[in-house]
Coordinates of C-alpha atoms and ligand atoms in Angstrom, one line a residue:
X1393 CA 140.1 186.1 309.7
X1394 CA 139.1 182.4 309.1
X1395 CA 138.6 181.7 305.5
X1396 CA 135.1 180.2 306.1
X1397 CA 133.7 183.0 308.2
X1398 CA 133.1 185.9 305.8
X1399 CA 131.6 184.1 302.9
X1400 CA 128.0 184.6 303.6
X1401 CA 128.8 188.2 304.3
X1402 CA 130.3 188.5 300.9
X1403 CA 127.2 187.2 299.2
X1404 CA 125.1 189.9 300.8
X1405 CA 127.6 192.6 299.6
X1406 CA 127.7 191.2 296.1
X1407 CA 125.6 193.8 294.6
X1408 CA 127.4 197.0 295.3
X1409 CA 128.6 197.4 291.7
X1410 CA 125.1 196.8 290.4
X1411 CA 123.9 199.5 292.8
X1412 CA 126.3 202.0 291.3
X1413 CA 125.3 201.0 287.8
X1414 CA 121.6 201.2 288.6
X1415 CA 122.1 204.7 290.0
X1416 CA 124.0 205.8 287.0
X1417 CA 121.2 204.5 284.8
X1418 CA 118.6 206.3 286.8
X1419 CA 120.6 209.5 286.6
X1420 CA 121.2 208.8 282.9
X1421 CA 125.0 209.3 283.3
X1422 CA 125.9 207.1 280.4
X1423 CA 122.6 207.1 278.5
X1424 CA 121.8 203.7 280.0
X1425 CA 124.8 202.1 278.4
X1426 CA 126.9 199.5 280.3
X1427 CA 130.3 198.9 278.7
X1428 CA 132.9 196.9 280.7
X1429 CA 136.2 195.4 279.8
X1430 CA 138.6 192.7 281.0
X1431 CA 142.1 194.1 280.7
X1432 CA 144.8 191.4 281.2
X1433 CA 148.4 192.1 280.8
X1434 CA 149.7 189.3 278.5
X1435 CA 152.6 188.5 280.8
X1436 CA 151.4 185.1 282.1
X1437 CA 148.5 182.7 282.1
X1438 CA 145.2 183.5 283.6
X1439 CA 144.3 182.2 287.1
X1440 CA 141.1 181.7 289.1
X1441 CA 141.4 185.3 290.3
X1442 CA 141.2 186.5 286.8
X1443 CA 138.2 184.2 286.3
X1444 CA 136.4 186.1 289.0
X1445 CA 137.1 189.4 287.1
X1446 CA 136.1 187.8 283.8
X1447 CA 132.8 186.5 285.2
X1448 CA 132.1 189.9 286.8
X1449 CA 132.8 192.0 283.7
X1450 CA 131.2 189.8 281.1
X1451 CA 128.4 188.9 283.5
X1452 CA 127.5 192.6 284.1
X1453 CA 127.6 193.3 280.3
X1454 CA 125.2 190.4 279.8
X1455 CA 122.9 191.3 282.6
X1456 CA 122.6 194.9 281.4
X1457 CA 122.5 194.1 277.7
X1458 CA 125.8 195.9 277.4
X1459 CA 129.2 195.0 276.0
X1460 CA 132.4 193.7 277.4
X1461 CA 135.7 194.3 275.6
X1462 CA 138.8 192.1 275.9
X1463 CA 141.7 194.4 276.0
X1464 CA 145.3 193.4 276.2
X1465 CA 147.2 195.9 278.4
X1466 CA 150.5 195.4 276.6
X1467 CA 152.7 198.4 277.5
X1468 CA 155.6 196.5 279.0
X1469 CA 157.4 194.9 276.0
X1470 CA 160.0 193.0 278.2
X1471 CA 157.4 190.7 279.8
X1472 CA 154.8 190.2 277.2
X1473 CA 154.4 187.4 274.6
X1474 CA 152.0 186.2 272.0
X1475 CA 151.9 182.8 273.7
X1476 CA 150.1 184.6 276.6
X1477 CA 147.8 186.5 274.2
X1478 CA 146.7 183.2 272.7
X1479 CA 146.2 181.4 276.0
X1480 CA 144.2 184.2 277.5
X1481 CA 141.7 184.1 274.6
X1482 CA 141.4 180.4 274.9
X1483 CA 140.7 180.6 278.6
X1484 CA 138.1 183.4 278.3
X1485 CA 136.3 181.4 275.6
X1486 CA 136.5 178.2 277.6
X1487 CA 134.9 180.0 280.5
X1488 CA 131.9 180.6 278.2
X1489 CA 132.4 184.3 277.3
X1490 CA 132.5 186.0 273.9
X1491 CA 134.0 189.4 273.2
X1492 CA 132.7 189.2 269.6
X1493 CA 134.6 191.8 267.5
X1494 CA 135.6 193.7 270.6
X1495 CA 139.2 192.6 271.0
X1496 CA 141.7 195.5 271.6
X1497 CA 145.3 196.1 272.4
X1498 CA 146.6 199.1 274.3
X1499 CA 149.4 199.0 271.8
X1500 CA 146.9 199.9 269.1
X1501 CA 146.6 203.3 270.8
X1502 CA 150.4 204.1 271.0
X1503 CA 150.0 206.8 268.3
X1504 CA 147.0 208.3 269.9
X1505 CA 148.6 208.3 273.3
X1506 CA 151.7 209.9 272.0
X1507 CA 149.6 212.7 270.5
X1508 CA 147.9 213.3 273.8
X1509 CA 151.2 213.4 275.6
X1510 CA 152.5 216.0 273.1
X1511 CA 149.3 218.0 273.7
X1512 CA 149.8 217.8 277.4
X1513 CA 153.3 219.3 277.0
X1514 CA 151.8 222.0 274.9
X1515 CA 149.3 222.8 277.6
X1516 CA 152.2 223.0 280.1
X1517 CA 150.9 219.8 281.9
X1518 CA 153.8 217.5 281.2
X1519 CA 157.6 217.9 281.2
X1520 CA 160.7 215.9 280.3
X1521 CA 162.7 215.0 283.5
X1522 CA 166.3 213.9 283.7
X1523 CA 166.2 212.5 287.2
X1524 CA 167.1 208.9 287.6
X1525 CA 164.6 206.4 288.9
X1526 CA 166.2 206.6 292.3
X1527 CA 166.2 210.3 292.4
X1528 CA 162.6 210.4 291.3
X1529 CA 161.8 208.2 294.3
X1530 CA 163.8 210.4 296.6
X1531 CA 162.1 213.6 295.4
X1532 CA 158.7 212.0 295.7
X1533 CA 158.5 212.2 299.5
X1534 CA 156.5 209.9 301.7
X1535 CA 153.0 209.6 303.1
X1536 CA 154.1 211.9 305.9
X1537 CA 156.4 214.2 304.0
X1538 CA 155.6 216.2 300.8
X1539 CA 157.8 215.7 297.8
X1540 CA 159.9 218.4 296.2
X1541 CA 159.9 219.7 292.6
X1542 CA 162.2 218.2 290.1
X1543 CA 164.8 220.7 288.9
X1544 CA 163.6 220.0 285.3
X1545 CA 160.0 220.9 286.1
X1546 CA 160.1 224.4 284.6
X1547 CA 161.6 223.6 281.2
X1548 CA 159.9 225.5 278.5
X1549 CA 157.3 224.0 276.3
X1550 CA 159.7 224.2 273.3
X1551 CA 162.5 222.4 275.1
X1552 CA 160.1 219.7 276.4
X1553 CA 158.7 219.2 272.9
X1554 CA 162.1 218.9 271.4
X1555 CA 163.4 216.4 274.1
X1556 CA 160.2 214.3 274.0
X1557 CA 160.6 214.1 270.2
X1558 CA 164.2 213.0 270.6
X1559 CA 163.2 210.4 273.2
X1560 CA 160.9 208.9 270.7
X1561 CA 163.6 209.1 268.0
X1562 CA 165.9 206.9 270.1
X1563 CA 168.5 209.5 271.0
X1564 CA 168.7 208.5 274.7
X1565 CA 169.4 205.3 276.6
X1566 CA 166.9 203.4 278.8
X1567 CA 166.1 205.3 281.9
X1568 CA 167.9 208.5 280.9
X1569 CA 164.8 210.6 280.7
X1570 CA 161.1 210.3 281.4
X1571 CA 158.0 212.3 280.6
X1572 CA 156.1 213.3 283.7
X1573 CA 152.8 215.0 284.4
X1574 CA 153.0 218.3 286.1
X1575 CA 150.5 217.9 288.9
X1576 CA 151.4 218.5 292.5
X1577 CA 154.4 217.4 294.5
X1578 CA 152.7 218.1 297.8
X1579 CA 149.5 216.1 297.0
X1580 CA 148.2 213.8 299.8
X1581 CA 148.0 211.2 297.0
X1582 CA 151.5 210.1 296.2
X1583 CA 150.4 209.0 292.7
X1584 CA 149.6 212.7 292.0
X1585 CA 153.2 213.8 292.7
X1586 CA 154.2 214.3 289.0
X1587 CA 153.8 210.7 287.9
X1588 CA 156.0 209.3 285.1
X1589 CA 153.8 208.6 282.0
X1590 CA 156.5 207.7 279.5
X1591 CA 159.7 205.7 279.9
X1592 CA 162.5 204.8 277.5
X1593 CA 162.9 201.2 276.8
X1594 CA 164.8 199.9 273.8
X1595 CA 163.0 196.6 273.7
X1596 CA 161.1 194.9 270.8
X1597 CA 157.4 194.8 271.4
X1598 CA 155.4 191.7 270.6
X1599 CA 153.1 193.7 268.3
X1600 CA 154.8 197.0 267.3
X1601 CA 158.2 195.5 266.9
X1602 CA 160.9 198.2 267.0
X1603 CA 158.7 201.0 266.0
X1604 CA 158.7 202.5 269.5
X1605 CA 161.4 202.9 272.1
X1606 CA 159.3 204.9 274.5
X1607 CA 156.3 203.2 276.2
X1608 CA 153.4 204.8 278.1
X1609 CA 152.9 203.8 281.7
X1610 CA 149.8 202.0 283.1
X1611 CA 148.3 205.1 284.8
X1612 CA 148.3 207.0 281.6
X1613 CA 147.4 204.2 279.2
X1614 CA 144.7 202.4 281.1
X1615 CA 142.3 205.3 281.7
X1616 CA 142.7 206.7 278.2
X1617 CA 142.1 203.3 276.7
X1618 CA 139.0 203.0 278.7
X1619 CA 137.9 206.4 277.4
X1620 CA 138.7 205.6 273.8
X1621 CA 136.6 202.5 274.0
X1622 CA 133.7 204.3 275.7
X1623 CA 133.9 202.1 278.8
X1624 CA 131.3 203.2 281.3
X1625 CA 132.3 201.2 284.4
X1626 CA 136.0 200.4 284.7
X1627 CA 136.2 197.7 287.3
X1628 CA 139.6 197.0 288.9
X1629 CA 141.0 195.5 292.1
X1630 CA 141.5 197.4 295.3
X1631 CA 145.2 198.2 294.9
X1632 CA 144.1 200.8 292.4
X1633 CA 141.9 202.7 294.7
X1634 CA 144.7 205.3 295.4
X1635 CA 145.2 205.7 291.6
X1636 CA 141.6 206.9 291.1
X1637 CA 142.4 210.6 291.5
X1638 CA 145.1 210.2 288.8
X1639 CA 142.7 208.2 286.6
X1640 CA 140.2 211.0 286.7
X1641 CA 142.8 213.7 286.4
X1642 CA 144.2 212.3 283.2
X1643 CA 140.8 211.7 281.6
X1644 CA 139.7 215.3 282.5
X1645 CA 142.9 217.1 281.6
X1646 CA 143.5 215.3 278.3
X1647 CA 140.2 216.5 277.0
X1648 CA 139.2 213.1 275.6
X1649 CA 135.5 213.7 276.5
X1650 CA 134.1 210.4 277.6
X1651 CA 134.7 209.8 281.3
X1652 CA 134.5 206.2 282.6
X1653 CA 134.0 205.5 286.3
X1654 CA 136.6 203.4 288.1
X1655 CA 135.2 201.0 290.6
X1656 CA 137.3 198.9 292.8
X1657 CA 136.6 195.4 294.3
X1658 CA 138.6 193.0 296.4
X1659 CA 140.8 190.5 294.6
X1660 CA 140.2 186.9 295.1
X1661 CA 142.7 185.0 297.3
X1662 CA 142.3 181.3 297.8
X1663 CA 143.7 179.2 300.6
X1664 CA 146.6 176.7 300.0
X1665 CA 147.7 178.4 296.7
X1666 CA 149.3 181.6 295.4
X1667 CA 147.9 183.9 292.8
X1668 CA 150.7 186.3 292.0
X1669 CA 151.8 185.9 288.3
X1670 CA 155.4 186.4 289.4
X1671 CA 155.2 183.4 291.7
X1672 CA 153.3 181.3 289.2
X1673 CA 155.9 182.1 286.6
X1674 CA 158.7 181.2 288.9
X1675 CA 157.0 177.8 289.7
X1676 CA 156.8 177.1 286.0
X1677 CA 160.2 178.4 284.9
X1678 CA 162.0 176.5 287.7
X1679 CA 160.0 173.3 287.2
X1680 CA 158.5 173.2 290.6
X1681 CA 155.4 172.2 288.6
X1682 CA 154.9 170.6 285.3
X1683 CA 154.0 173.8 283.2
X1684 CA 151.2 176.4 283.4
X1685 CA 148.6 173.7 283.0
X1686 CA 149.9 171.5 285.8
X1687 CA 146.6 170.3 287.4
X1688 CA 147.8 171.6 290.8
X1689 CA 148.1 175.2 289.5
X1690 CA 145.3 177.7 290.2
X1691 CA 145.5 178.7 286.5
X1692 CA 142.5 178.3 284.3
X1693 CA 144.3 175.9 282.1
X1694 CA 145.5 174.0 285.1
X1695 CA 142.0 173.7 286.5
X1696 CA 140.7 172.7 283.0
X1697 CA 143.3 169.9 282.8
X1698 CA 142.5 168.8 286.3
X1699 CA 138.9 168.4 285.2
X1700 CA 137.1 171.5 286.4
X1701 CA 134.1 172.5 284.3
X1702 CA 133.5 176.1 283.2
X1703 CA 130.1 175.9 284.9
X1704 CA 131.6 175.1 288.3
X1705 CA 134.0 178.0 288.0
X1706 CA 131.2 180.4 287.1
X1707 CA 129.2 179.1 290.0
X1708 CA 132.1 179.7 292.3
X1709 CA 132.5 183.2 291.1
X1710 CA 128.8 183.8 291.7
X1711 CA 128.9 182.4 295.2
X1712 CA 131.9 184.3 296.4
X1713 CA 130.3 187.6 295.2
X1714 CA 132.0 190.9 295.1
X1715 CA 133.6 192.3 298.3
X1716 CA 135.0 195.7 299.1
X1717 CA 137.7 194.5 301.4
X1718 CA 140.4 191.9 301.0
X1719 CA 139.6 188.4 302.1
X1720 CA 140.7 184.8 301.7
X1721 CA 138.3 182.2 300.3
X1722 CA 138.5 178.6 301.4
X1723 CA 139.6 176.4 298.5
X1724 CA 137.1 173.9 299.9
X1725 CA 134.4 176.1 298.4
X1726 CA 135.8 175.8 294.9
X1727 CA 135.9 172.0 295.4
X1728 CA 132.3 172.1 296.6
X1729 CA 131.3 173.7 293.4
X1730 CA 132.8 171.1 291.1
X1731 CA 131.4 168.3 293.3
X1732 CA 127.9 169.8 293.0
X1733 CA 128.2 170.1 289.2
X1734 CA 129.7 166.7 288.7
X1735 CA 127.3 165.0 291.1
X1736 CA 124.6 165.9 288.7
X1737 CA 126.4 165.1 285.5
X1738 CA 129.2 162.6 285.9
X1739 CA 128.9 159.0 284.8
X1740 CA 129.5 156.6 287.7
X1741 CA 132.3 154.0 287.2
X1742 CA 133.9 151.4 289.3
X1743 CA 137.7 151.7 289.7
X1744 CA 140.0 150.0 292.1
X1745 CA 142.9 152.2 293.0
X1746 CA 144.7 150.0 295.5
X1747 CA 143.9 146.5 294.4
X1748 CA 143.8 143.1 296.0
X1749 CA 142.4 140.0 294.3
X1750 CA 139.2 138.2 295.2
X1751 CA 138.5 134.7 293.9
X1752 CA 134.9 133.6 293.9
X1753 CA 135.5 129.9 294.3
X1754 CA 132.0 128.7 293.4
X1755 CA 131.8 130.8 290.2
X1756 CA 132.6 128.9 286.9
X1757 CA 136.0 129.6 285.5
X1758 CA 136.0 131.5 282.2
X1759 CA 132.4 132.7 282.5
X1760 CA 131.6 136.3 282.0
X1761 CA 128.2 137.6 282.9
X1762 CA 126.9 141.2 282.6
X1763 CA 125.1 142.9 285.4
X1764 CA 123.2 146.2 285.1
X1765 CA 124.8 149.3 286.7
X1766 CA 123.0 152.6 287.1
X1767 CA 125.0 155.4 285.4
X1768 CA 124.0 158.2 287.7
X1769 CA 121.5 157.8 290.5
X1770 CA 120.9 161.6 290.4
X1771 CA 119.7 161.4 286.8
X1772 CA 117.7 158.4 285.6
X1773 CA 117.9 159.7 282.0
X1774 CA 121.5 158.8 282.0
X1775 CA 120.5 155.1 281.9
X1776 CA 122.4 152.0 282.7
X1777 CA 125.4 150.1 281.5
X1778 CA 126.5 146.5 281.7
X1779 CA 129.4 145.5 283.9
X1780 CA 131.2 142.2 283.4
X1781 CA 131.3 139.9 286.5
X1782 CA 133.8 137.1 286.6
X1783 CA 135.4 134.6 288.9
X1784 CA 138.4 136.8 289.7
X1785 CA 137.8 140.4 290.8
X1786 CA 139.7 143.3 292.1
X1787 CA 138.6 145.1 295.3
X1788 CA 140.3 147.9 297.3
X1789 CA 142.7 146.6 299.9
X1790 CA 141.0 148.9 302.4
X1791 CA 137.7 147.1 301.9
X1792 CA 139.2 143.9 303.6
X1793 CA 140.3 143.3 307.1
X1794 CA 141.4 140.0 308.3
X1795 CA 140.7 140.9 311.9
X1796 CA 138.0 143.5 311.5
X1797 CA 137.9 146.3 314.0
X1798 CA 134.6 147.4 315.6
X1799 CA 132.1 148.8 313.1
X1800 CA 134.0 147.6 310.1
X1801 CA 131.2 146.3 307.9
X1802 CA 133.1 145.5 304.8
X1803 CA 134.8 142.2 303.8
X1804 CA 136.4 140.0 306.5
X1805 CA 136.5 136.2 307.1
X1806 CA 133.0 134.9 307.5
X1807 CA 131.4 138.2 306.6
X1808 CA 128.9 138.7 303.8
X1809 CA 128.8 142.0 301.9
X1810 CA 127.2 143.3 298.7
X1811 CA 129.4 143.6 295.7
X1812 CA 127.5 146.6 294.2
X1813 CA 125.1 145.8 291.3
X1814 CA 126.3 142.1 291.4
X1815 CA 125.9 139.6 294.3
X1816 CA 126.1 139.0 298.0
X1817 CA 129.5 137.6 298.6
X1818 CA 131.0 135.9 301.7
X1819 CA 134.7 135.6 302.5
X1820 CA 135.8 132.1 303.3
X1821 CA 139.6 132.1 303.3
X1822 CA 142.7 134.2 302.9
X1823 CA 145.8 133.3 301.0
X1824 CA 149.1 135.0 301.9
X1825 CA 152.5 135.3 300.2
X1826 CA 155.9 134.5 301.7
X1827 CA 156.2 137.8 303.6
X1828 CA 152.7 137.6 305.0
X1829 CA 150.9 140.0 302.7
X1830 CA 147.5 139.0 301.5
X1831 CA 147.6 137.8 297.9
X1832 CA 144.2 136.4 297.4
X1833 CA 140.9 136.6 299.2
X1834 CA 138.7 133.5 298.6
X1835 CA 134.9 134.0 298.6
X1836 CA 131.7 132.4 297.6
X1837 CA 128.7 134.1 296.0
X1838 CA 125.0 133.5 296.4
X1839 CA 123.5 133.1 293.0
X1840 CA 120.1 134.0 294.4
X1841 CA 121.2 137.6 295.1
X1842 CA 121.8 138.7 291.5
X1843 CA 121.7 142.5 291.2
X1844 CA 122.9 142.8 294.8
X1845 CA 119.6 142.1 296.5
X1846 CA 118.2 139.2 298.5
X1847 CA 114.6 138.0 298.4
X1848 CA 114.7 136.3 301.8
X1849 CA 115.0 139.6 303.7
X1850 CA 118.6 138.9 304.6
X1851 CA 120.5 142.1 305.0
X1852 CA 124.2 143.0 304.6
X1853 CA 125.8 146.0 306.1
X1854 CA 128.5 146.7 303.6
X1855 CA 128.5 147.5 299.9
X1856 CA 131.8 147.6 298.1
X1857 CA 132.9 148.2 294.5
X1858 CA 134.9 145.8 292.4
X1859 CA 136.3 145.3 288.9
X1860 CA 136.6 142.1 286.9
X1861 CA 140.3 141.0 286.6
X1862 CA 139.8 139.6 283.1
X1863 CA 138.0 142.6 281.7
X1864 CA 139.6 145.5 283.6
X1865 CA 141.3 148.4 281.9
X1866 CA 144.7 149.2 283.4
X1867 CA 145.2 152.9 284.1
X1868 CA 147.5 155.4 285.7
X1869 CA 145.9 157.8 288.2
X1870 CA 147.3 161.1 289.4
X1871 CA 146.1 162.0 292.9
X1872 CA 146.4 165.7 293.7
X1873 CA 146.5 167.5 297.0
X1874 CA 146.9 171.2 297.8
X1875 CA 150.0 172.8 296.2
X1876 CA 151.0 174.4 299.5
X1877 CA 151.1 173.2 303.1
X1878 CA 150.1 176.5 304.6
X1879 CA 146.7 178.0 304.4
X1880 CA 148.2 181.3 303.3
X1881 CA 151.5 180.7 301.6
X1882 CA 152.0 184.5 301.3
X1883 CA 152.1 184.8 305.0
X1884 CA 155.8 184.2 305.7
X1885 CA 157.8 184.1 308.8
X1886 CA 161.2 185.9 308.7
X1887 CA 163.7 183.9 306.6
X1888 CA 161.0 181.8 304.9
X1889 CA 160.5 181.6 301.2
X1890 CA 157.0 180.7 299.8
X1891 CA 158.6 177.8 297.9
X1892 CA 159.6 176.2 301.2
X1893 CA 155.9 175.7 301.7
X1894 CA 155.3 173.7 298.6
X1895 CA 153.5 170.4 299.5
X1896 CA 155.9 167.5 298.8
X1897 CA 152.8 165.2 298.6
X1898 CA 150.8 167.4 296.2
X1899 CA 151.1 164.7 293.5
X1900 CA 151.1 160.9 294.0
X1901 CA 151.0 158.7 291.0
X1902 CA 149.3 155.3 291.1
X1903 CA 150.9 153.6 288.2
X1904 CA 148.5 150.7 287.9
X1905 CA 144.9 150.6 288.9
X1906 CA 142.0 148.7 287.5
X1907 CA 138.9 150.2 286.0
X1908 CA 135.8 148.7 284.5
X1909 CA 135.9 148.4 280.7
X1910 CA 133.4 151.2 280.1
X1911 CA 136.3 153.7 280.1
X1912 CA 138.2 151.9 277.5
X1913 CA 137.4 154.5 274.8
X1914 CA 137.2 157.5 277.1
X1915 CA 138.6 160.7 275.6
X1916 CA 140.9 163.3 277.1
X1917 CA 138.8 165.6 279.2
X1918 CA 136.0 163.1 279.9
X1919 CA 134.9 163.1 283.6
X1920 CA 133.7 160.3 285.8
X1921 CA 132.8 159.6 289.4
X1922 CA 134.8 156.6 290.5
X1923 CA 132.4 155.0 293.1
X1924 CA 133.5 155.9 296.6
X1925 CA 136.9 157.3 295.3
X1926 CA 136.1 160.7 293.9
X1927 CA 135.8 162.6 290.6
X1928 CA 138.4 161.9 287.9
X1929 CA 139.1 163.3 284.5
X1930 CA 141.1 161.7 281.6
X1931 CA 144.3 163.7 281.3
X1932 CA 144.7 165.8 278.1
X1933 CA 147.9 164.0 277.3
X1934 CA 146.5 160.5 277.9
X1935 CA 146.6 158.0 275.2
X1936 CA 144.8 154.7 274.8
X1937 CA 147.8 152.5 275.3
X1938 CA 147.9 153.5 279.0
X1939 CA 145.0 155.8 280.0
X1940 CA 145.8 158.4 282.6
X1941 CA 143.2 159.9 285.0
X1942 CA 143.6 163.0 287.1
X1943 CA 141.7 163.1 290.4
X1944 CA 139.7 166.3 290.3
X1945 CA 138.5 166.1 293.8
X1946 CA 137.7 163.5 296.5
X1947 CA 134.1 162.8 297.5
X1948 CA 134.4 164.2 301.0
X1949 CA 132.9 167.6 301.1
X1950 CA 134.2 169.7 303.9
X1951 CA 132.4 172.8 302.6
X1952 CA 128.9 171.3 302.4
X1953 CA 128.1 171.7 306.1
X1954 CA 129.2 175.3 306.0
X1955 CA 127.1 175.9 302.9
X1956 CA 124.0 174.3 304.4
X1957 CA 124.3 176.2 307.6
X1958 CA 124.5 179.4 305.7
X1959 CA 121.3 178.8 303.8
Ligands
ATP402 P1 150.1 191.9 287.9 O1 150.5 191.5 289.2 O2 151.0 191.6 286.8 O3 149.5 193.3 287.8 P2 147.4 191.1 287.7 O4 147.0 189.8 288.5 O5 146.9 192.4 288.2 O6 148.9 191.0 287.6 P3 146.4 191.6 285.1 O7 146.7 190.9 283.9 O8 146.7 193.1 285.2 O9 147.0 190.8 286.2 O10 144.9 191.4 285.5 C1 143.8 191.6 284.6 C2 142.5 191.9 285.4 O11 142.2 190.8 286.3 C3 142.7 193.1 286.2 O12 141.5 193.9 286.0 C4 142.8 192.7 287.6 O13 142.3 193.6 288.5 C5 142.0 191.3 287.6 N1 142.6 190.4 288.6 C6 143.8 190.0 288.7 N2 144.0 189.2 289.8 C7 142.8 189.1 290.4 C8 142.3 188.4 291.5 N3 143.1 187.7 292.3 N4 141.0 188.6 291.8 C9 140.2 189.3 291.0 N5 140.6 190.0 290.0 C10 141.9 189.9 289.6
MG403 MG1 147.6 194.3 286.8

């Protein structure tokens, strides 16, 4: 399915979760309460897919005057770290959401979960199993064939209690025994075939240290945590659809009372990038990118460093809506959202990225004059600034052609063009270096055209941007392209690895370009539109000795047409 095709469809479907909530409210299932949660596992940095889930969960809570918890799903000590806990909180806050005092950790419930497990054993609903992981898989059966009972399934309650206690006390090695629910080895739902709910793992936990060497599994922990926190609507991604019977079973059989409703939606996939935490971690660990916040990464901190605004990401999440089937969203749509936001808000600036020198031969040497430049034509209240004009100027190489092709209306010998906000300027001559490359373009200006307008009705076809040589700020610019060359880098041919599809041109560094002096004191994170060149953001590691800009996005909007057609 083409990435661009289904998006308007998605928008129409976007309300199915609200329909469920509205119905629950009408039927008074939860007394009108709406309590959601965002439950990340702290085993990596958040990405744009998580942003969708954050906007959805916090957005619903806000809309229904409810609550949204931040819950760290930290039941796998070997992959979880405090660094991730910190970064997740930073990212959720940056996106504009606030969990107030509702921050929880699944690990806070370890004691409670253990008690429930013991209780399940007492009720004859759980047993200690000695099968190895491979054997458990073998006994489980397949979609077509039923499983068979574990030989340990009929242990007595006393024996189970004793063994589980000893598992907790550290008597056994990793993997030697598990605690399993006694449900039904012939169930059509494979997850119901006596799922493992506790495993032995002698690994220090980032919060509970060495207190525990048995850890509860996701399917046991998640639903009970939801219940403890009185979550009403537990929204998760589609891959958990098959786990729903188990979710409900555990909540019902454990007797915890409050019963949340699990609702699944499609995860976000974006073209030209990957979203799996395992792959993102690999890109970071093996230095394919420059850290989690590399501006090419789909991580929230990467997008932030690139220059994306929280508003643009929330807008994106709104526009894609909530779907019930998997789909791929065109990254051009995300880019469209940041353009729309910055078009309204970003200060315009002139910057020359690929410079060639112009000498205005009839302009006095050493003179500096200031011309007015509009800061944002979309918003008059942003006012004007003063730009220095001098005898020597930088322009883009691409704005000059010695032998202009048809329809080239920019600078060429004998041609008059507008230097934006300044003057009409005519090219008179070209100076070349020994190997034939152009070193200087000689021009004259018409003093009667100050501001870039002529009173005598004379028209010019081209308008170009420029920067004063004497007054320019020198800067480095990082130009980013897609991280991968294939629209769907998860769609691999035999023998391919997704890393083979990394785009070798995803970053090009322009070491020296020239920018008008307005940006001299720009701070990390400040965003600008460079006239005709795109939107740029001062890099978070930039310093004033040599300012670095990241290109957020070019000006060319391939999504706009699609968006307009859809409206
Ligand atoms: P893992 O592969 O480790 O399970 P995950 O991407 O599911 O990773 P979690 O930390 O478990 O990561 O995700 C937290 C929440 O974000 C979950 O509710 C999950 O459903 C949601 N989420 C994760 N990825 C996406 C995505 N691409 N689109 C929408 N929601 C997502
Ligand atoms: Mg997950």
